[in-house]
CSV table of C-alpha atoms in Angstrom, one decimal:
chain,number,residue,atom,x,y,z
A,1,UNK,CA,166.0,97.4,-62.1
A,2,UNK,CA,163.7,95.7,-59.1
A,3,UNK,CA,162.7,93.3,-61.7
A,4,UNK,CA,166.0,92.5,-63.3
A,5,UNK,CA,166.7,92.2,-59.3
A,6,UNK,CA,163.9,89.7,-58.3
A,7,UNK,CA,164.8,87.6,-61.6
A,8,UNK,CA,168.1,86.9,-60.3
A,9,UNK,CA,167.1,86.2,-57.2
A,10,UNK,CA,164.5,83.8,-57.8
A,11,UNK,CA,166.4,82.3,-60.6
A,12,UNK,CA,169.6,81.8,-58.4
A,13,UNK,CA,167.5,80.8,-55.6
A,14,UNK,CA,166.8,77.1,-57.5
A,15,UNK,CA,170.3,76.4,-57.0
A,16,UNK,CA,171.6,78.5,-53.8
A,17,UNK,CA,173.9,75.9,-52.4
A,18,UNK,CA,172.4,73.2,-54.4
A,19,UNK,CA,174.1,70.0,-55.9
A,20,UNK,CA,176.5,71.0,-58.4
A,21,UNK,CA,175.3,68.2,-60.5
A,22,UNK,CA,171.2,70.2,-60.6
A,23,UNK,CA,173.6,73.1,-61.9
A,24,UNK,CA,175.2,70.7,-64.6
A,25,UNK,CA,172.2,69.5,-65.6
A,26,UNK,CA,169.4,72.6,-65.2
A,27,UNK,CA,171.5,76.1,-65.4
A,28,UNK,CA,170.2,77.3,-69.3
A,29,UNK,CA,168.5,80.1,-68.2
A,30,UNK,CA,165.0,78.7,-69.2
A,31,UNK,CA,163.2,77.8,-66.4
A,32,UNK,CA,162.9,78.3,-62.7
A,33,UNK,CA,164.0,75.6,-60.0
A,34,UNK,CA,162.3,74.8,-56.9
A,35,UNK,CA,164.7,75.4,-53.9
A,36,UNK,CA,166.2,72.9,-51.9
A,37,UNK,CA,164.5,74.4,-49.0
A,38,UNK,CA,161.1,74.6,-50.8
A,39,UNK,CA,160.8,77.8,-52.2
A,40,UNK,CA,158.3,78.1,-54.9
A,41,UNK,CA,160.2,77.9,-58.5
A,42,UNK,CA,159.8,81.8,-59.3
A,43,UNK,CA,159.5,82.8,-55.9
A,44,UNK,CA,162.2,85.3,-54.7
A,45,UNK,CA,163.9,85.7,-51.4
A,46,UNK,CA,165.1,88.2,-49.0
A,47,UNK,CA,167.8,89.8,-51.4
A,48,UNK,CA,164.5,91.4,-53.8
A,49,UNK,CA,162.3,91.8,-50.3
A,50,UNK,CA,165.1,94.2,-49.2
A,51,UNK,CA,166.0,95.4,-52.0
A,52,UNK,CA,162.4,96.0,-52.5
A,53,UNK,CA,162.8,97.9,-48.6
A,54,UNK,CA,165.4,100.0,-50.1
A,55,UNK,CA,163.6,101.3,-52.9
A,56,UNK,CA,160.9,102.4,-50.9
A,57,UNK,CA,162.6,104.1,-48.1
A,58,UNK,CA,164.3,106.6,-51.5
A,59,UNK,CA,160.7,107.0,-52.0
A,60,UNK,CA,159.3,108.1,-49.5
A,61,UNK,CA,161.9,110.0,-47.7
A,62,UNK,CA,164.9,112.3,-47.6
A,63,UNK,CA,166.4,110.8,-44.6
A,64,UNK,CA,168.2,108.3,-45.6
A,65,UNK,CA,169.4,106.9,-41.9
A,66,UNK,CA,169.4,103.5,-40.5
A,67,UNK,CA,166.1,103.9,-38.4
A,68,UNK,CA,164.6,104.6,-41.4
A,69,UNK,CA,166.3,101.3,-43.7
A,70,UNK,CA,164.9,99.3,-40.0
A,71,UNK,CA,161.3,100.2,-40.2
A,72,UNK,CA,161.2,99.5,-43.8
A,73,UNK,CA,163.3,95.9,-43.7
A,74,UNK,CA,160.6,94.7,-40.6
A,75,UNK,CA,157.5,96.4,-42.7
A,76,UNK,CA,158.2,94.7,-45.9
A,77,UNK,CA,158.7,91.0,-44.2
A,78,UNK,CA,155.9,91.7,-41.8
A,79,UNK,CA,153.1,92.4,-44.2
A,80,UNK,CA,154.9,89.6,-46.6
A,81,UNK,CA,156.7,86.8,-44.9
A,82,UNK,CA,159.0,84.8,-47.2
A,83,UNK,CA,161.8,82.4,-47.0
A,84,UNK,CA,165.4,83.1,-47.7
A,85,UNK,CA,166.7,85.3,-44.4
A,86,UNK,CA,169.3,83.6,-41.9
A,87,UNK,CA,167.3,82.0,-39.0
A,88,UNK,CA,167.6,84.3,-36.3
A,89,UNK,CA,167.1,87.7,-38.3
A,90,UNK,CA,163.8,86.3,-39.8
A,91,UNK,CA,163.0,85.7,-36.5
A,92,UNK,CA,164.0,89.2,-35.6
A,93,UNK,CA,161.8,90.0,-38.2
A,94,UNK,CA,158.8,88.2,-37.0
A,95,UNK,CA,159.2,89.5,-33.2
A,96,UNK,CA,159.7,93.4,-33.4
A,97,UNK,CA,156.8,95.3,-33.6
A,98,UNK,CA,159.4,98.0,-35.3
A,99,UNK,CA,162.3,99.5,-36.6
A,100,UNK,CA,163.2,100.8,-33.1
A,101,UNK,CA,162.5,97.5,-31.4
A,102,UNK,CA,164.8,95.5,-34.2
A,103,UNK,CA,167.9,97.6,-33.9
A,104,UNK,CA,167.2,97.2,-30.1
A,105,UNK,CA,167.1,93.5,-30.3
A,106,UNK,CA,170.3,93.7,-32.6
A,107,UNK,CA,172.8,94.6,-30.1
A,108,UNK,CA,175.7,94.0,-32.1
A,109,UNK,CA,174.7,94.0,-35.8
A,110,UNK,CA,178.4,93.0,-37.1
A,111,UNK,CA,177.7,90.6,-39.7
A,112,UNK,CA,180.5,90.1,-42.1
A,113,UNK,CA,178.3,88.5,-44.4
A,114,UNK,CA,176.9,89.4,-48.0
A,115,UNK,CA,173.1,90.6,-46.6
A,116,UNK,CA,174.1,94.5,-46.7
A,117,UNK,CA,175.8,94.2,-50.2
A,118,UNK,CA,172.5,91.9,-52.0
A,119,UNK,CA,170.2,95.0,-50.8
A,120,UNK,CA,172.3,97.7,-52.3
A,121,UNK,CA,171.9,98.3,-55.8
A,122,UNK,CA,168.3,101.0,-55.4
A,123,UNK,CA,171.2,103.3,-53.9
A,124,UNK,CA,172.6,103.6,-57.1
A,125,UNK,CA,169.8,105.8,-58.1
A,126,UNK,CA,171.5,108.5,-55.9
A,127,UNK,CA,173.2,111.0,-57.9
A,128,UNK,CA,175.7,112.6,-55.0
A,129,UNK,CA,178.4,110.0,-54.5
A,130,UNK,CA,178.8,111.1,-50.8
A,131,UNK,CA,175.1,110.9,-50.1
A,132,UNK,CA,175.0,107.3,-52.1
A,133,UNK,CA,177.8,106.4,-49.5
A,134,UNK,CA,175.8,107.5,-46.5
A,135,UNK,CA,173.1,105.9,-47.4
A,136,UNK,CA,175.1,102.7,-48.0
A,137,UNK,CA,176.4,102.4,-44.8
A,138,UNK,CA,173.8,103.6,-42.8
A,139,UNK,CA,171.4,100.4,-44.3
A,140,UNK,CA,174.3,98.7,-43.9
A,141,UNK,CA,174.9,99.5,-39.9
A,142,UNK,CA,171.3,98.2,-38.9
A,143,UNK,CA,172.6,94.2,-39.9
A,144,UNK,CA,176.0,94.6,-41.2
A,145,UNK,CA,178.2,97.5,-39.7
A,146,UNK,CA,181.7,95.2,-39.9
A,147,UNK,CA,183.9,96.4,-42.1
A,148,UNK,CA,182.9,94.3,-44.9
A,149,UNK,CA,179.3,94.8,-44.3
A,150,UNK,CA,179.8,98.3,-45.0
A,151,UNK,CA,182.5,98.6,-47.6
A,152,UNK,CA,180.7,95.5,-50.1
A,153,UNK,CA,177.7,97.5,-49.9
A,154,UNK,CA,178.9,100.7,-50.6
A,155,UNK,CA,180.6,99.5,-53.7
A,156,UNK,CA,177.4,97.4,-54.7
A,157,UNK,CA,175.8,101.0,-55.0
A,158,UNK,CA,178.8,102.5,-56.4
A,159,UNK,CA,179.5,100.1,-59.3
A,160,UNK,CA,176.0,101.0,-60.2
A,161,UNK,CA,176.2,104.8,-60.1
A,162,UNK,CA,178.8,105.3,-62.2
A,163,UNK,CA,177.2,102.7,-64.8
A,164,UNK,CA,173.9,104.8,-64.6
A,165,UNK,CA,175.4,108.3,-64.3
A,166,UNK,CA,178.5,108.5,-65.7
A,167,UNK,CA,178.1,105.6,-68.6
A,168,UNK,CA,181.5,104.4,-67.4
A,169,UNK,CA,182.4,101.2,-69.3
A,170,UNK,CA,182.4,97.7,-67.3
A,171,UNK,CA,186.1,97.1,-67.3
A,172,UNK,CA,187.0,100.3,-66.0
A,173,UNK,CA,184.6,99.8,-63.1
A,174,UNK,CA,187.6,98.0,-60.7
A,175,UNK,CA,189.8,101.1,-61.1
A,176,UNK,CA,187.4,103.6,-60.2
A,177,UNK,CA,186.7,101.3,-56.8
A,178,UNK,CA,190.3,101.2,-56.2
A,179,UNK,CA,190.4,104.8,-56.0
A,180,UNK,CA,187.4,105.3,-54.5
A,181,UNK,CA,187.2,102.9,-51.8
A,182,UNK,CA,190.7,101.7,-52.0
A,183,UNK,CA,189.4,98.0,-52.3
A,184,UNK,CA,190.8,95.9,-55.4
A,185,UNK,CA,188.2,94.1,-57.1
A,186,UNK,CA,188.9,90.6,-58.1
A,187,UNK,CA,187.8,89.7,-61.7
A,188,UNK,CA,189.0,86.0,-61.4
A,189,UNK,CA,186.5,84.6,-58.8
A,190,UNK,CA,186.5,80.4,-59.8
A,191,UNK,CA,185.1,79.3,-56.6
A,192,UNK,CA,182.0,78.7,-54.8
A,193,UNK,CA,180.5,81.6,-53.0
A,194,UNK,CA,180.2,81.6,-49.1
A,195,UNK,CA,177.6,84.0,-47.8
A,196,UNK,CA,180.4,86.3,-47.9
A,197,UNK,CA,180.4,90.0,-48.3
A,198,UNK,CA,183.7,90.4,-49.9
A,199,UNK,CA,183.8,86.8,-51.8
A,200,UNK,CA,180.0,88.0,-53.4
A,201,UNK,CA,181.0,91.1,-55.0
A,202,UNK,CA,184.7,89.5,-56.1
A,203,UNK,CA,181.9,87.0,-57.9
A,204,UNK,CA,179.7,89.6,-59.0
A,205,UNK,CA,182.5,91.5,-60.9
A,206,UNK,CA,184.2,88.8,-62.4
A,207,UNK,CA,180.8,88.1,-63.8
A,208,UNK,CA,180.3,91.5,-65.1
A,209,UNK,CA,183.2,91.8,-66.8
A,210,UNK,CA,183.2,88.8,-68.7
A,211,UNK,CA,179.4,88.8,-69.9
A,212,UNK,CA,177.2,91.5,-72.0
A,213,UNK,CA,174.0,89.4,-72.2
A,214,UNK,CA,171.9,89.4,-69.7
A,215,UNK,CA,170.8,85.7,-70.4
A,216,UNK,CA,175.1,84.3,-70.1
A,217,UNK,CA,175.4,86.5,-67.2
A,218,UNK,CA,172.8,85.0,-65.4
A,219,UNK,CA,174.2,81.4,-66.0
A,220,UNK,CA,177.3,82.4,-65.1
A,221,UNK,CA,176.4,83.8,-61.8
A,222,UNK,CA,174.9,80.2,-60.9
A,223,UNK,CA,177.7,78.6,-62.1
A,224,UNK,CA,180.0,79.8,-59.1
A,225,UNK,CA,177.5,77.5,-57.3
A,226,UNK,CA,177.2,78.8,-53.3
A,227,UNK,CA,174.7,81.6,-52.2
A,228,UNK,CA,174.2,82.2,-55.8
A,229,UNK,CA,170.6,84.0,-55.9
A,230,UNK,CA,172.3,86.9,-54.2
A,231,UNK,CA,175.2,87.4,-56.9
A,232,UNK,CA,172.5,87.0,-59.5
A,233,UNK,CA,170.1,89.5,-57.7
A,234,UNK,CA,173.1,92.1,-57.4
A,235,UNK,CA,174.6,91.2,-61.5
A,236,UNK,CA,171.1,91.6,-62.4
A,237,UNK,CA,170.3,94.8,-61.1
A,238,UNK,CA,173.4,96.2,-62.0
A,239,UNK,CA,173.4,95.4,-65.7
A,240,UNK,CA,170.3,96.5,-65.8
A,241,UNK,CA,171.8,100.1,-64.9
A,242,UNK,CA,174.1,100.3,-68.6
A,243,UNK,CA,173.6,99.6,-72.2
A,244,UNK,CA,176.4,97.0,-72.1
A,245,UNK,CA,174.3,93.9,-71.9
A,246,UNK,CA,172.0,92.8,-74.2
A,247,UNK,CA,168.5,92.6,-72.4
A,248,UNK,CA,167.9,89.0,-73.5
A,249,UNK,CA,166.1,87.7,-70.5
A,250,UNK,CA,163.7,84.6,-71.8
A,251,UNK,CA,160.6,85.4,-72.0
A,252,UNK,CA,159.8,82.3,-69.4
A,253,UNK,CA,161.7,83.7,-66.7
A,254,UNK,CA,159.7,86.9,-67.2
A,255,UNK,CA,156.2,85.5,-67.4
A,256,UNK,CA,156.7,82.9,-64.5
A,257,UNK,CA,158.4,85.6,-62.5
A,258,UNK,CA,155.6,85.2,-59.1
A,259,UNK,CA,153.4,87.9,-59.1
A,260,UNK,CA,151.2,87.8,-56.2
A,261,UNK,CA,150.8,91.4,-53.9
A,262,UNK,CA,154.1,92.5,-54.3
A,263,UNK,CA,155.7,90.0,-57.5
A,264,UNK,CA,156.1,91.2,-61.1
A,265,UNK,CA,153.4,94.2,-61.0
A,266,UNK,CA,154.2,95.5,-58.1
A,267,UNK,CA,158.2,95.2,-59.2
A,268,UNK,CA,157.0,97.1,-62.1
A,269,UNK,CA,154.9,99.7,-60.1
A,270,UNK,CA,158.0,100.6,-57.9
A,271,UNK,CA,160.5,101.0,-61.0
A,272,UNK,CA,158.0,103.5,-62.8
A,273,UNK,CA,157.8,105.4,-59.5
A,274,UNK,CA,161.6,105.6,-59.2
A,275,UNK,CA,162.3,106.4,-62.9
A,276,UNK,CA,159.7,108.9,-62.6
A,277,UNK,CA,161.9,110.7,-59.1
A,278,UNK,CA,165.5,110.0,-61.0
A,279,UNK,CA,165.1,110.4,-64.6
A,280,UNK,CA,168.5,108.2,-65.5
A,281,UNK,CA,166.5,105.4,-64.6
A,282,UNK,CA,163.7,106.1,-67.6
A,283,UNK,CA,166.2,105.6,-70.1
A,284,UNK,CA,167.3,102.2,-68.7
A,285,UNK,CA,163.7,100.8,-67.9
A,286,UNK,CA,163.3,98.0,-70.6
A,287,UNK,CA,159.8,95.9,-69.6
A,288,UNK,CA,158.4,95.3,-73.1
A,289,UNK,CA,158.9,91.8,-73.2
């Protein structure tokens, strides 16, 4: 799942608001891209750091509240600082000494933007739907707690749930948010995406449902062109979550995925520990390639 998540990531990162002609002319699914910014080709950004965040706070604790989501977010960039995060929250970031001291410094963390949402797919691990939501909005609330911040991340973490627990099929996924959240999914996203809550996961379902490869999915998700790494970090994770997609990663993405102190074997490390705390997960762990 973190893999399948960092993959994304650094893959879409290449071409996050990048020239739709490097798109045209370098989207196979091959090869990493050097960001525009000059991030690494294979490097990936904040979506995987927090993601990573995430996964470790389920790990290590029972108390899933935002204090807890805040100490991890400022521990994970702290001991590995990486490009990718908005200006002034990697700032943030560098500044607090803590969790405490970041939601301090956030006074009003109402972000309508897509950071909650790219962070959100660990929670599907949860099995109780009103925990998974709790836990969804309370990461949310340290950065995010608008409206959108919270509802695109809840349904980031329930779109994986029910692929993961209940084996529900990818087309039925928008009516079982509708009734749910009582949010309609779009599966007709054409447009670039903004680093937009509600306009990512429109882009990550239209995706979805028209792709079971992982290798065309990922294409597609750059395709949108916009803040692209982050709907391929969330497409990615989530896929890898069901037997609907062929697991047809290339090989080059996965052995040129970084893997310095916390890249590929560490990725690998936190998956086995999570399988090993929610057995769904075992089943859908594929790293033999």
């Amino acid at each position: 799942m973190l893999l399948e998540i960092a993959i994304g990531d650094a893959y879409g990162a290449g071409f996050e608001f990048g020239p739709t002609e490097k798109i045209r002319q370098h989207n196979h699914a091959t090869h990493y891209q050097v960001h525009e910014l000059g991030i690494a080709a294979g490097n990936y950004t904040d979506d995987t750091q927090m993601s990573i965040a995430v996964a470790e706070v389920l790990l290590a604790s029972t108390t899933h509240d935002s204090d807890a989501y805040a100490a991890a977010f400022v521990r994970c960039y702290q001991r590995d600082p990486r490009l990718g995060y908005a200006k002034g929250l990697q700032e943030l970031f560098g500044q607090c000494q803590d969790g405490a001291a970041l939601r301090r410094a956030l006074h009003t963390p109402n972000s309508r933007r897509n950071g909650a949402a790219m962070r959100a797919v660990p929670l599907a691990l949860i099995a109780d739907i009103p925990s998974l939501r709790r836990a969804a909005q309370a990461q949310a609330a340290v950065t995010h707690n608008s409206a959108e911040g919270l509802l695109s991340a809840q349904v980031v973490a329930l779109i994986g749930h029910f692929l993961l627990y209940q084996q529900v099929a990818i087309q039925d996924i928008p009516a079982l948010i509708a009734q749910h959240m009582q949010f309609a999914l779009r599966s007709d996203w054409s447009e670039e995406v903004a680093c937009d809550a509600l306009q990512t996961i429109h882009a990550v379902n239209t995706a979805l449902l028209r792709n079971r490869r992982m290798s065309t999915l990922l294409r597609d998700c750059v395709n949108f062109g916009g803040d692209v790494d982050s709907v391929a970090a969330i497409a990615m994770g989530l896929a890898s979550l069901t037997d609907e997609y062929e697991k047809d990663i290339p090989v080059t993405l996965l052995s040129h995925l970084e893997n310095g102190a916390y890249g590929k074997n560490y990725l690998h490390q936190l998956d086995a520990q999570l399988a090993a705390m929610y057995p769904q997960l075992a089943a859908r762990l594929d790293h033999t390639q």
